[in-house]
Short mmCIF file of C-alpha atoms and ligand atoms in Angstrom, two decimals:
data_model
loop_
_atom_site.label_atom_id
_atom_site.label_comp_id
_atom_site.label_asym_id
_atom_site.label_seq_id
_atom_site.Cartn_x
_atom_site.Cartn_y
_atom_site.Cartn_z
CA MET O 108 -72.30 -21.73 66.45
CA ILE O 109 -71.24 -25.26 67.76
CA THR O 110 -73.05 -26.86 70.73
CA GLU O 111 -71.87 -30.08 72.64
CA THR O 112 -72.67 -31.83 75.58
CA LEU O 113 -69.91 -32.65 78.03
CA ALA O 114 -70.41 -35.79 80.07
CA SER O 115 -73.23 -35.48 82.65
CA ARG O 116 -71.82 -35.75 86.30
CA ALA O 117 -73.68 -37.41 89.10
CA THR O 118 -75.96 -34.85 90.60
CA TYR O 119 -77.62 -34.98 93.99
CA SER O 120 -79.43 -37.90 95.46
CA LEU O 121 -83.08 -37.15 95.66
CA VAL O 122 -83.49 -39.92 98.27
CA GLN O 123 -80.90 -38.65 100.43
CA GLU O 124 -82.23 -35.05 100.51
CA VAL O 125 -85.61 -36.44 101.04
CA ARG O 126 -84.30 -38.68 104.13
CA ALA O 127 -82.32 -35.96 105.44
CA GLY O 128 -85.01 -33.19 105.18
CA LEU O 129 -88.12 -35.02 106.30
CA LEU O 130 -86.49 -36.80 109.32
CA LYS O 131 -85.39 -33.63 110.76
CA THR O 132 -86.79 -33.48 114.39
CA GLY O 133 -87.75 -29.71 114.29
CA GLN O 134 -88.78 -28.04 111.21
CA LYS O 135 -88.99 -30.38 108.21
CA GLU O 136 -87.50 -29.32 104.90
CA LEU O 137 -86.77 -30.10 101.39
CA PRO O 138 -84.09 -28.32 99.72
CA ALA O 139 -84.96 -25.90 96.70
CA LYS O 140 -82.69 -27.92 94.47
CA CYS O 141 -85.49 -30.68 94.54
CA PHE O 142 -88.01 -28.13 92.86
CA TYR O 143 -86.13 -28.54 89.39
CA ASP O 144 -87.50 -31.66 87.67
CA ASP O 145 -88.98 -31.08 84.18
CA VAL O 146 -92.07 -29.92 85.42
CA GLY O 147 -90.70 -27.64 88.22
CA SER O 148 -88.36 -26.05 85.64
CA ALA O 149 -91.21 -25.44 83.25
CA LEU O 150 -93.15 -23.79 86.07
CA PHE O 151 -90.25 -21.67 87.18
CA GLU O 152 -90.02 -20.42 83.53
CA ALA O 153 -93.70 -19.53 83.90
CA ILE O 154 -93.11 -17.73 87.09
CA CYS O 155 -90.62 -15.52 85.17
CA HIS O 156 -93.50 -14.15 82.90
CA LEU O 157 -95.98 -13.59 85.92
CA PRO O 158 -96.68 -9.90 86.38
CA GLU O 159 -96.18 -9.90 90.11
CA TYR O 160 -92.53 -11.55 89.78
CA GLY O 161 -90.58 -8.55 88.41
CA LEU O 162 -87.11 -10.20 89.46
CA THR O 163 -86.39 -11.91 86.10
CA ARG O 164 -87.35 -9.07 84.00
CA ALA O 165 -85.28 -6.72 86.05
CA ASP O 166 -82.16 -9.04 85.68
CA GLU O 167 -82.69 -9.01 82.02
CA ARG O 168 -83.29 -5.56 81.57
CA ILE O 169 -79.85 -4.73 83.31
CA MET O 170 -78.02 -7.37 81.19
CA ARG O 171 -79.63 -5.94 77.94
CA ARG O 172 -78.79 -2.23 78.91
CA TYR O 173 -75.34 -2.58 80.51
CA SER O 174 -73.72 -5.65 78.97
CA GLU O 175 -71.39 -3.43 76.83
CA ALA O 176 -70.24 -1.60 79.75
CA MET O 177 -69.70 -4.78 81.77
CA VAL O 178 -67.57 -6.34 79.06
CA SER O 179 -65.47 -3.27 78.91
CA HIS O 180 -64.36 -3.90 82.51
CA LEU O 181 -63.19 -7.39 81.43
CA ALA O 182 -59.54 -8.43 80.44
CA ALA O 183 -59.74 -10.36 77.19
CA PRO O 184 -59.87 -13.42 76.34
CA VAL O 185 -62.62 -14.98 78.52
CA VAL O 186 -64.28 -18.22 78.89
CA VAL O 187 -67.85 -17.89 80.32
CA ALA O 188 -69.32 -20.28 82.90
CA GLU O 189 -72.81 -19.96 84.16
CA LEU O 190 -73.98 -21.36 87.33
CA GLY O 191 -77.78 -22.40 86.83
CA CYS O 192 -78.47 -20.88 83.22
CA GLY O 193 -82.25 -21.14 83.35
CA SER O 194 -83.65 -20.34 79.99
CA GLY O 195 -80.53 -18.48 78.96
CA ARG O 196 -82.42 -15.48 77.82
CA LYS O 197 -80.90 -12.93 80.13
CA THR O 198 -77.28 -14.28 79.38
CA ARG O 199 -77.59 -13.58 75.48
CA TRP O 200 -76.74 -9.96 75.89
CA ILE O 201 -73.37 -10.36 77.69
CA LEU O 202 -72.54 -13.29 75.28
CA GLU O 203 -73.32 -11.23 72.08
CA ALA O 204 -71.29 -8.36 73.57
CA LEU O 205 -68.33 -10.68 74.27
CA SER O 206 -68.68 -12.41 70.95
CA ARG O 207 -68.28 -9.11 69.26
CA ARG O 208 -64.87 -8.80 70.59
CA GLN O 209 -63.82 -12.59 69.72
CA PRO O 210 -65.01 -16.18 69.58
CA VAL O 211 -66.53 -17.25 72.93
CA VAL O 212 -66.84 -20.54 74.86
CA TYR O 213 -69.79 -20.74 76.90
CA HIS O 214 -70.59 -23.28 79.59
CA PRO O 215 -73.72 -23.45 81.19
CA ILE O 216 -73.83 -25.44 84.38
CA GLU O 217 -77.24 -26.83 85.43
CA ILE O 218 -78.85 -29.76 87.52
CA SER O 219 -81.73 -29.56 85.22
CA ALA O 220 -81.35 -31.27 81.86
CA SER O 221 -84.41 -29.73 80.42
CA ALA O 222 -83.23 -26.02 81.43
CA LEU O 223 -79.88 -27.04 79.92
CA ALA O 224 -81.62 -27.87 76.51
CA THR O 225 -83.77 -24.85 76.67
CA CYS O 226 -80.77 -22.70 77.20
CA ARG O 227 -79.01 -24.19 74.21
CA ARG O 228 -82.05 -23.66 72.00
CA GLU O 229 -82.29 -20.02 73.15
CA LEU O 230 -78.67 -19.18 72.45
CA ASP O 231 -78.24 -21.17 69.33
CA ASP O 232 -78.06 -18.19 66.83
CA ILE O 233 -75.24 -16.43 68.42
CA ASP O 234 -72.44 -16.08 66.00
CA SER O 235 -68.81 -17.08 67.34
CA LEU O 236 -70.15 -18.88 70.30
CA ARG O 237 -69.35 -22.41 71.27
CA ILE O 238 -71.78 -23.96 74.06
CA ALA O 239 -70.53 -26.79 76.01
CA GLY O 240 -72.88 -27.50 78.87
CA PHE O 241 -72.66 -29.50 82.12
CA GLU O 242 -75.40 -31.30 83.83
CA SER O 243 -73.90 -31.07 87.13
CA GLU O 244 -73.75 -29.30 90.30
CA TYR O 245 -72.36 -25.72 90.23
CA LEU O 246 -69.05 -26.23 91.76
CA ASP O 247 -68.34 -29.64 89.97
CA GLY O 248 -69.02 -28.06 86.65
CA LEU O 249 -66.91 -24.79 87.54
CA LEU O 250 -63.96 -27.01 88.82
CA HIS O 251 -63.92 -28.82 85.27
CA VAL O 252 -64.18 -25.56 83.39
CA ALA O 253 -61.47 -24.21 85.53
CA ALA O 254 -59.21 -27.26 85.00
CA HIS O 255 -59.25 -27.32 81.42
CA ARG O 256 -58.94 -23.60 80.56
CA PRO O 257 -56.10 -22.43 78.40
CA VAL O 258 -53.43 -20.65 80.53
CA HIS O 259 -53.92 -17.19 79.13
CA GLN O 260 -57.65 -17.14 79.31
CA HIS O 261 -59.69 -15.51 82.25
CA ILE O 262 -62.94 -17.01 83.52
CA LEU O 263 -66.12 -14.98 83.74
CA VAL O 264 -68.48 -16.59 86.27
CA LEU O 265 -72.25 -15.74 85.74
CA PHE O 266 -74.25 -16.14 88.93
CA LEU O 267 -77.48 -14.36 87.94
CA GLY O 268 -81.31 -14.53 88.93
CA SER O 269 -80.42 -14.03 92.67
CA THR O 270 -79.80 -17.68 92.97
CA ILE O 271 -77.46 -16.58 95.81
CA GLY O 272 -80.56 -15.52 97.49
CA ASN O 273 -81.62 -19.32 97.87
CA PHE O 274 -78.71 -20.00 100.34
CA ASP O 275 -78.94 -18.62 103.75
CA ARG O 276 -76.45 -15.67 104.30
CA PRO O 277 -73.54 -17.53 105.85
CA ALA O 278 -73.73 -20.48 103.06
CA GLY O 279 -73.89 -17.91 100.55
CA ILE O 280 -70.63 -16.48 101.81
CA ARG O 281 -69.13 -19.90 101.91
CA PHE O 282 -70.39 -20.68 98.55
CA LEU O 283 -68.77 -17.48 96.90
CA GLN O 284 -65.54 -18.45 98.82
CA GLN O 285 -65.46 -22.02 97.17
CA VAL O 286 -66.12 -20.29 93.93
CA ARG O 287 -63.21 -17.87 94.59
CA ARG O 288 -60.87 -20.75 95.38
CA ILE O 289 -61.53 -22.26 91.92
CA LEU O 290 -60.69 -19.10 90.19
CA ARG O 291 -57.37 -17.04 89.82
CA PRO O 292 -56.84 -13.45 90.56
CA GLY O 293 -58.32 -11.28 87.93
CA ASP O 294 -61.06 -13.73 87.18
CA ALA O 295 -64.56 -12.32 87.38
CA LEU O 296 -68.03 -13.09 88.97
CA LEU O 297 -71.15 -11.08 87.79
CA LEU O 298 -73.58 -11.72 90.76
CA GLY O 299 -77.24 -10.83 90.55
CA THR O 300 -78.93 -10.04 93.69
CA ASP O 301 -82.66 -9.04 94.18
CA LEU O 302 -82.85 -6.18 96.51
CA GLU O 303 -85.01 -5.34 99.55
CA LYS O 304 -88.38 -3.85 98.59
CA PRO O 305 -91.80 -3.58 100.30
CA VAL O 306 -92.97 -6.79 101.73
CA SER O 307 -96.47 -6.88 100.15
CA GLN O 308 -94.73 -6.51 96.64
CA LEU O 309 -92.47 -9.54 97.93
CA ILE O 310 -95.39 -11.57 99.08
CA ALA O 311 -97.31 -11.05 95.72
CA ALA O 312 -94.31 -12.18 93.86
CA TYR O 313 -94.08 -15.29 95.81
CA ASP O 314 -97.81 -16.01 96.12
CA ASP O 315 -99.25 -15.00 92.85
CA SER O 316 -102.75 -14.55 91.92
CA LEU O 317 -102.80 -17.42 89.09
CA GLY O 318 -101.32 -19.87 91.59
CA VAL O 319 -98.23 -20.76 89.60
CA THR O 320 -95.84 -20.30 92.43
CA ALA O 321 -98.17 -22.48 94.53
CA ALA O 322 -98.18 -25.29 91.77
CA PHE O 323 -94.21 -24.84 91.66
CA ASN O 324 -94.13 -25.29 95.33
CA LEU O 325 -96.49 -28.45 95.47
CA ASN O 326 -94.74 -30.05 92.47
CA VAL O 327 -91.95 -31.06 94.72
CA LEU O 328 -94.41 -33.45 96.37
CA ALA O 329 -95.78 -34.49 93.09
CA ARG O 330 -92.23 -35.29 92.03
CA LEU O 331 -91.78 -37.36 95.18
CA ASN O 332 -94.97 -39.19 94.17
CA ARG O 333 -93.75 -39.72 90.76
CA GLU O 334 -90.11 -40.56 91.39
CA LEU O 335 -90.08 -42.28 94.88
CA ASP O 336 -93.52 -43.72 94.87
CA ALA O 337 -94.71 -41.48 97.67
CA ASP O 338 -98.23 -41.00 98.33
CA PHE O 339 -98.46 -37.26 99.34
CA ARG O 340 -102.09 -36.04 98.78
CA LEU O 341 -101.55 -32.72 97.06
CA ASP O 342 -105.07 -31.65 98.13
CA GLN O 343 -103.93 -31.90 101.84
CA PHE O 344 -101.13 -29.54 101.74
CA ARG O 345 -101.09 -25.86 100.83
CA HIS O 346 -98.47 -23.24 99.53
CA LEU O 347 -97.32 -20.49 102.13
CA ALA O 348 -95.19 -17.69 101.32
CA ARG O 349 -94.11 -15.43 104.50
CA TYR O 350 -91.68 -12.80 104.94
CA ASN O 351 -89.02 -13.29 107.77
CA TYR O 352 -88.36 -9.57 108.84
CA HIS O 353 -85.39 -10.70 110.98
CA GLU O 354 -83.56 -12.66 108.22
CA ARG O 355 -84.88 -10.41 105.42
CA ARG O 356 -86.16 -13.31 103.43
CA ILE O 357 -89.18 -14.70 101.80
CA GLU O 358 -89.80 -18.34 102.91
CA MET O 359 -91.83 -20.82 101.12
CA HIS O 360 -93.44 -23.80 103.01
CA LEU O 361 -95.96 -26.36 102.28
CA LEU O 362 -98.40 -26.69 105.07
CA SER O 363 -100.30 -29.93 105.93
CA THR O 364 -103.83 -28.91 106.33
CA LEU O 365 -104.55 -31.97 108.76
CA GLU O 366 -102.93 -34.61 110.64
CA GLN O 367 -101.67 -37.19 108.37
CA THR O 368 -99.06 -40.03 107.60
CA VAL O 369 -97.19 -40.14 104.24
CA THR O 370 -95.06 -42.85 103.07
CA VAL O 371 -92.09 -42.76 100.56
CA PRO O 372 -91.05 -46.07 99.78
CA ALA O 373 -88.12 -45.60 97.67
CA ALA O 374 -86.61 -43.61 100.55
CA GLU O 375 -88.12 -46.18 103.14
CA LEU O 376 -89.69 -43.41 105.02
CA MET O 377 -92.93 -43.13 106.71
CA VAL O 378 -93.58 -39.44 107.94
CA THR O 379 -96.27 -38.11 110.14
CA PHE O 380 -97.42 -34.48 109.92
CA ARG O 381 -99.46 -32.34 112.39
CA ALA O 382 -102.18 -30.22 111.15
CA GLY O 383 -100.58 -26.81 110.43
CA GLU O 384 -96.88 -28.41 110.45
CA THR O 385 -94.98 -27.19 107.50
CA ILE O 386 -92.08 -28.61 105.11
CA TRP O 387 -89.84 -25.40 104.50
CA THR O 388 -88.88 -25.67 100.82
CA GLU O 389 -87.28 -22.38 99.79
CA SER O 390 -85.75 -19.21 101.22
CA SER O 391 -85.18 -16.12 99.00
CA HIS O 392 -82.85 -13.67 100.82
CA LYS O 393 -82.92 -9.96 99.86
CA TYR O 394 -80.13 -7.75 99.89
CA ASN O 395 -78.84 -4.17 100.05
CA LEU O 396 -76.12 -2.76 97.96
CA PRO O 397 -73.44 -2.40 100.82
CA GLU O 398 -74.04 -5.76 101.68
CA VAL O 399 -73.33 -7.02 98.49
CA ARG O 400 -70.09 -5.23 98.48
CA GLN O 401 -69.32 -6.64 101.91
CA LEU O 402 -70.20 -10.25 100.63
CA ALA O 403 -67.70 -9.58 97.89
CA GLN O 404 -65.03 -8.65 100.41
CA GLN O 405 -65.70 -11.50 102.75
CA SER O 406 -65.37 -14.11 99.89
CA GLY O 407 -62.19 -12.67 98.42
CA PHE O 408 -63.40 -10.41 95.69
CA ARG O 409 -63.66 -6.85 95.23
CA CYS O 410 -66.67 -5.19 93.84
CA GLU O 411 -65.67 -3.48 90.38
CA ASN O 412 -69.13 -1.96 89.68
CA GLN O 413 -72.65 -2.36 90.24
CA TRP O 414 -75.61 -1.85 87.84
CA LEU O 415 -79.29 -1.40 89.01
CA ASP O 416 -82.78 -1.65 87.49
CA GLU O 417 -84.99 1.32 87.96
CA GLU O 418 -88.42 -0.51 88.03
CA TRP O 419 -87.66 -3.53 90.16
CA PRO O 420 -84.90 -3.06 92.76
CA PHE O 421 -82.32 -5.48 91.50
CA ALA O 422 -78.54 -5.26 91.14
CA GLU O 423 -75.76 -6.95 89.03
CA SER O 424 -72.54 -6.66 90.66
CA LEU O 425 -69.27 -7.28 88.96
CA LEU O 426 -66.63 -8.83 91.30
CA ILE O 427 -63.05 -9.40 90.59
CA ALA O 428 -61.03 -12.05 92.14
CA GLN O 429 -58.45 -10.67 94.43
C1 AVI M 820 -84.27 -19.15 91.50
N1 AVI M 820 -84.51 -18.43 92.44
C2 AVI M 820 -83.71 -17.14 92.76
C3 AVI M 820 -86.06 -18.04 92.62
C4 AVI M 820 -86.34 -17.09 93.94
O1 AVI M 820 -86.95 -16.00 93.57
O2 AVI M 820 -85.87 -17.34 94.94
C5 AVI M 820 -87.03 -19.29 92.76
C6 AVI M 820 -88.55 -18.91 92.94
N2 AVI M 820 -89.23 -19.34 94.06
C7 AVI M 820 -90.27 -19.03 94.00
N3 AVI M 820 -90.44 -18.17 92.78
C8 AVI M 820 -89.25 -18.18 92.35
#
């Protein structure tokens, strides 16, 4: 196995995201991508092991159980590009199945350098696999992969872990349409989606008893303190996870427990909070199977197959570019 690092591309500007989100006149926001500094990535990795958060284990079980079947639907040869590789643990199964057919090139695309490093270490032992990672936004990395692929090769895009759920539904369609535009007919997208389940189970998954998700959420403020010299008092904010029935999503917020003013010098910001006011930090949309098939159709794919987990409602859908 050979690994290499392709040039890291400029990722998002934290300052710009913070200014845009905290200066909003209505609901203040910080986009979910701001979670993933080294501490946030480590906390997310811990979340994936929590008994209440069954999502990652379900995703991995499906990949372990059905990777051979998935590969049998794919035209060879393929180059694999993964949007947001995380630890790489669930990706192992499909990479092993593919590399049993022929040598495989794998491009993990991640904004988190530490997640990229963990993923490399995790997959280091797979024979006939070359790893060439991108520290970049998803579409920038994918564009690069597509521009450099050999003519005869198909791309398999992996978008696992229900990261699509962190987009609102219209933005999710737009994102998949952008992915589709980068691909050619016959290329494939394996899409992981967390499915609807009882609300009590979802609340527990996003507000666990150990407080790891609360720490993950609050870390975004700690990150602004570290990187932008902000003066958020973490003890004056609290983690809030609630289910939005209309939108069928979990929303995570950080609630200001009192009236306060916070400064973020590196973003030239002074922000006031009312007692009870929140910063909306993440949405996790939950899906049903027909909806995923419709999503595929709306974005220029056809749904070839769907595989489900029996313990924790979760689906892996193989979409083929039309
Ligand atoms: C990365 N993403 C799919 C996770 C989710 O479930 O929305 C992030 C997460 N947030 C809280 N727990 C996990």
